[in-house]
GROMACS .gro file of C-alpha atoms in nm:
model
  135
    1MET     CA    1   2.895   0.598  -0.693
    2GLU     CA    2   2.604   0.714  -0.911
    3LEU     CA    3   2.555   0.361  -1.031
    4MET     CA    4   2.563   0.214  -0.716
    5THR     CA    5   2.282   0.449  -0.599
    6THR     CA    6   2.084   0.356  -0.866
    7MET     CA    7   2.108   0.038  -0.853
    8PHE     CA    8   2.042   0.045  -0.492
    9TRP     CA    9   1.699   0.225  -0.575
   10ARG     CA   10   1.598  -0.047  -0.845
   11CYS     CA   11   1.683  -0.313  -0.620
   12LEU     CA   12   1.467  -0.179  -0.331
   13ALA     CA   13   1.208  -0.143  -0.586
   14LEU     CA   14   1.165  -0.426  -0.692
   15VAL     CA   15   1.179  -0.619  -0.363
   16PHE     CA   16   0.827  -0.392  -0.278
   17VAL     CA   17   0.706  -0.540  -0.648
   18ALA     CA   18   0.772  -0.888  -0.524
   19VAL     CA   19   0.662  -0.828  -0.170
   20GLY     CA   20   0.321  -0.676  -0.361
   21PHE     CA   21   0.313  -0.934  -0.582
   22VAL     CA   22   0.285  -1.164  -0.307
   23GLY     CA   23   0.010  -1.024  -0.209
   24LEU     CA   24  -0.204  -1.102  -0.513
   25LEU     CA   25  -0.143  -1.438  -0.379
   26LEU     CA   26  -0.239  -1.389  -0.022
   27PRO     CA   27  -0.567  -1.276   0.062
   28VAL     CA   28  -0.452  -1.113   0.394
   29MET     CA   29  -0.162  -0.944   0.272
   30PRO     CA   30  -0.182  -0.609   0.075
   31THR     CA   31  -0.064  -0.521  -0.243
   32VAL     CA   32  -0.099  -0.156  -0.337
   33PRO     CA   33   0.100  -0.047  -0.004
   34PHE     CA   34   0.403  -0.226  -0.110
   35LEU     CA   35   0.319  -0.064  -0.451
   36ILE     CA   36   0.340   0.252  -0.327
   37ALA     CA   37   0.646   0.184  -0.174
   38ALA     CA   38   0.781   0.053  -0.499
   39LEU     CA   39   0.648   0.364  -0.692
   40TRP     CA   40   0.872   0.576  -0.436
   41ALA     CA   41   1.156   0.358  -0.471
   42ALA     CA   42   1.142   0.369  -0.849
   43SER     CA   43   1.119   0.740  -0.850
   44LYS     CA   44   1.441   0.796  -0.719
   45GLY     CA   45   1.649   0.573  -0.957
   46TRP     CA   46   1.378   0.360  -1.251
   47PRO     CA   47   1.179   0.644  -1.434
   48SER     CA   48   1.052   0.385  -1.673
   49LEU     CA   49   0.892   0.131  -1.364
   50GLU     CA   50   0.787   0.427  -1.175
   51GLU     CA   51   0.568   0.531  -1.537
   52LYS     CA   52   0.487   0.172  -1.531
   53LEU     CA   53   0.319   0.177  -1.132
   54LEU     CA   54   0.128   0.473  -1.261
   55ASN     CA   55  -0.004   0.361  -1.550
   56HIS     CA   56  -0.124  -0.007  -1.454
   57PRO     CA   57  -0.450  -0.069  -1.546
   58LYS     CA   58  -0.580  -0.207  -1.191
   59TYR     CA   59  -0.323  -0.028  -0.960
   60GLY     CA   60  -0.245   0.291  -1.111
   61PRO     CA   61  -0.576   0.482  -0.983
   62ASP     CA   62  -0.539   0.396  -0.635
   63ILE     CA   63  -0.127   0.487  -0.652
   64ARG     CA   64  -0.218   0.816  -0.839
   65ALA     CA   65  -0.477   0.898  -0.561
   66TRP     CA   66  -0.227   0.800  -0.275
   67ARG     CA   67   0.058   0.989  -0.450
   68GLU     CA   68  -0.129   1.302  -0.561
   69THR     CA   69  -0.394   1.357  -0.284
   70ARG     CA   70  -0.303   1.106  -0.031
   71SER     CA   71  -0.656   0.948  -0.008
   72ILE     CA   72  -0.782   0.577  -0.025
   73ARG     CA   73  -1.090   0.440  -0.159
   74ARG     CA   74  -1.359   0.378   0.103
   75ASN     CA   75  -1.389  -0.014  -0.015
   76ALA     CA   76  -1.032  -0.025   0.025
   77LYS     CA   77  -1.060   0.139   0.386
   78TRP     CA   78  -1.342  -0.125   0.443
   79ALA     CA   79  -1.135  -0.419   0.261
   80ALA     CA   80  -0.821  -0.336   0.500
   81SER     CA   81  -1.025  -0.319   0.806
   82LEU     CA   82  -1.217  -0.651   0.760
   83MET     CA   83  -0.893  -0.802   0.719
   84MET     CA   84  -0.700  -0.678   0.989
   85LEU     CA   85  -1.020  -0.808   1.207
   86GLY     CA   86  -1.048  -1.110   1.052
   87GLY     CA   87  -0.662  -1.179   1.120
   88TYR     CA   88  -0.648  -1.046   1.477
   89ILE     CA   89  -0.942  -1.289   1.571
   90ILE     CA   90  -0.773  -1.584   1.426
   91LEU     CA   91  -0.485  -1.494   1.625
   92TRP     CA   92  -0.629  -1.503   1.955
   93PHE     CA   93  -0.705  -1.896   1.848
   94ILE     CA   94  -0.329  -1.955   1.838
   95PRO     CA   95  -0.252  -2.106   2.139
   96THR     CA   96   0.117  -2.025   2.110
   97PRO     CA   97   0.175  -1.632   2.101
   98PRO     CA   98   0.138  -1.515   2.477
   99VAL     CA   99  -0.145  -1.243   2.538
  100TRP     CA  100   0.083  -0.969   2.553
  101ALA     CA  101   0.227  -1.036   2.214
  102LYS     CA  102  -0.163  -1.027   2.106
  103LEU     CA  103  -0.243  -0.722   2.273
  104THR     CA  104   0.036  -0.517   2.126
  105VAL     CA  105  -0.062  -0.676   1.759
  106GLY     CA  106  -0.398  -0.547   1.859
  107ALA     CA  107  -0.253  -0.229   1.922
  108VAL     CA  108  -0.066  -0.188   1.603
  109LEU     CA  109  -0.347  -0.284   1.405
  110LEU     CA  110  -0.582  -0.013   1.582
  111ILE     CA  111  -0.301   0.246   1.503
  112VAL     CA  112  -0.305   0.138   1.132
  113GLY     CA  113  -0.675   0.109   1.126
  114VAL     CA  114  -0.707   0.499   1.275
  115PHE     CA  115  -0.454   0.604   1.018
  116ILE     CA  116  -0.656   0.452   0.757
  117TRP     CA  117  -0.989   0.596   0.772
  118THR     CA  118  -0.841   0.956   0.849
  119ARG     CA  119  -0.713   0.934   0.515
  120PRO     CA  120  -0.953   1.168   0.290
  121GLU     CA  121  -1.098   0.949   0.015
  122LEU     CA  122  -1.119   0.950  -0.327
  123PHE     CA  123  -1.513   0.978  -0.421
  124ASN     CA  124  -1.450   1.000  -0.802
  125GLU     CA  125  -1.144   0.862  -0.966
  126THR     CA  126  -1.221   0.969  -1.312
  127SER     CA  127  -1.196   1.334  -1.138
  128LEU     CA  128  -0.814   1.250  -1.073
  129THR     CA  129  -0.787   1.126  -1.428
  130ASN     CA  130  -0.915   1.463  -1.560
  131GLU     CA  131  -0.739   1.696  -1.386
  132ASN     CA  132  -0.396   1.435  -1.529
  133ALA     CA  133  -0.481   1.483  -1.820
  134ASP     CA  134  -0.554   1.921  -1.816
  135SER     CA  135  -0.248   1.960  -1.691
   0.00000   0.00000   0.00000
């Protein structure tokens, strides 16, 4: 049973990493939130992947910031907001979805935007790394 549980968490972590990788290729899809989800799944059954994600040169600082302080960099907040706004504007030019669906998507994006902007901001990434080195 323990093997099945470990395999489940590893498969889930791989799915999140794969979706995050797709986010590297598609500019309208985020990467870091899926890597954070992969980190969560890896922490349940794949410590080596968890360590790789935390120490990734590009995404590691954002992932560590979220894990340790639940903070998001200001430029990441702006990027997410602009991408959501751009995608929502494009949605209104597509004739097929009904207006109620477009309004629902807008409400969800607004809720996500409020969530993002109410998270604390990581002002100095080096302070986060220095705190880790001290402990």
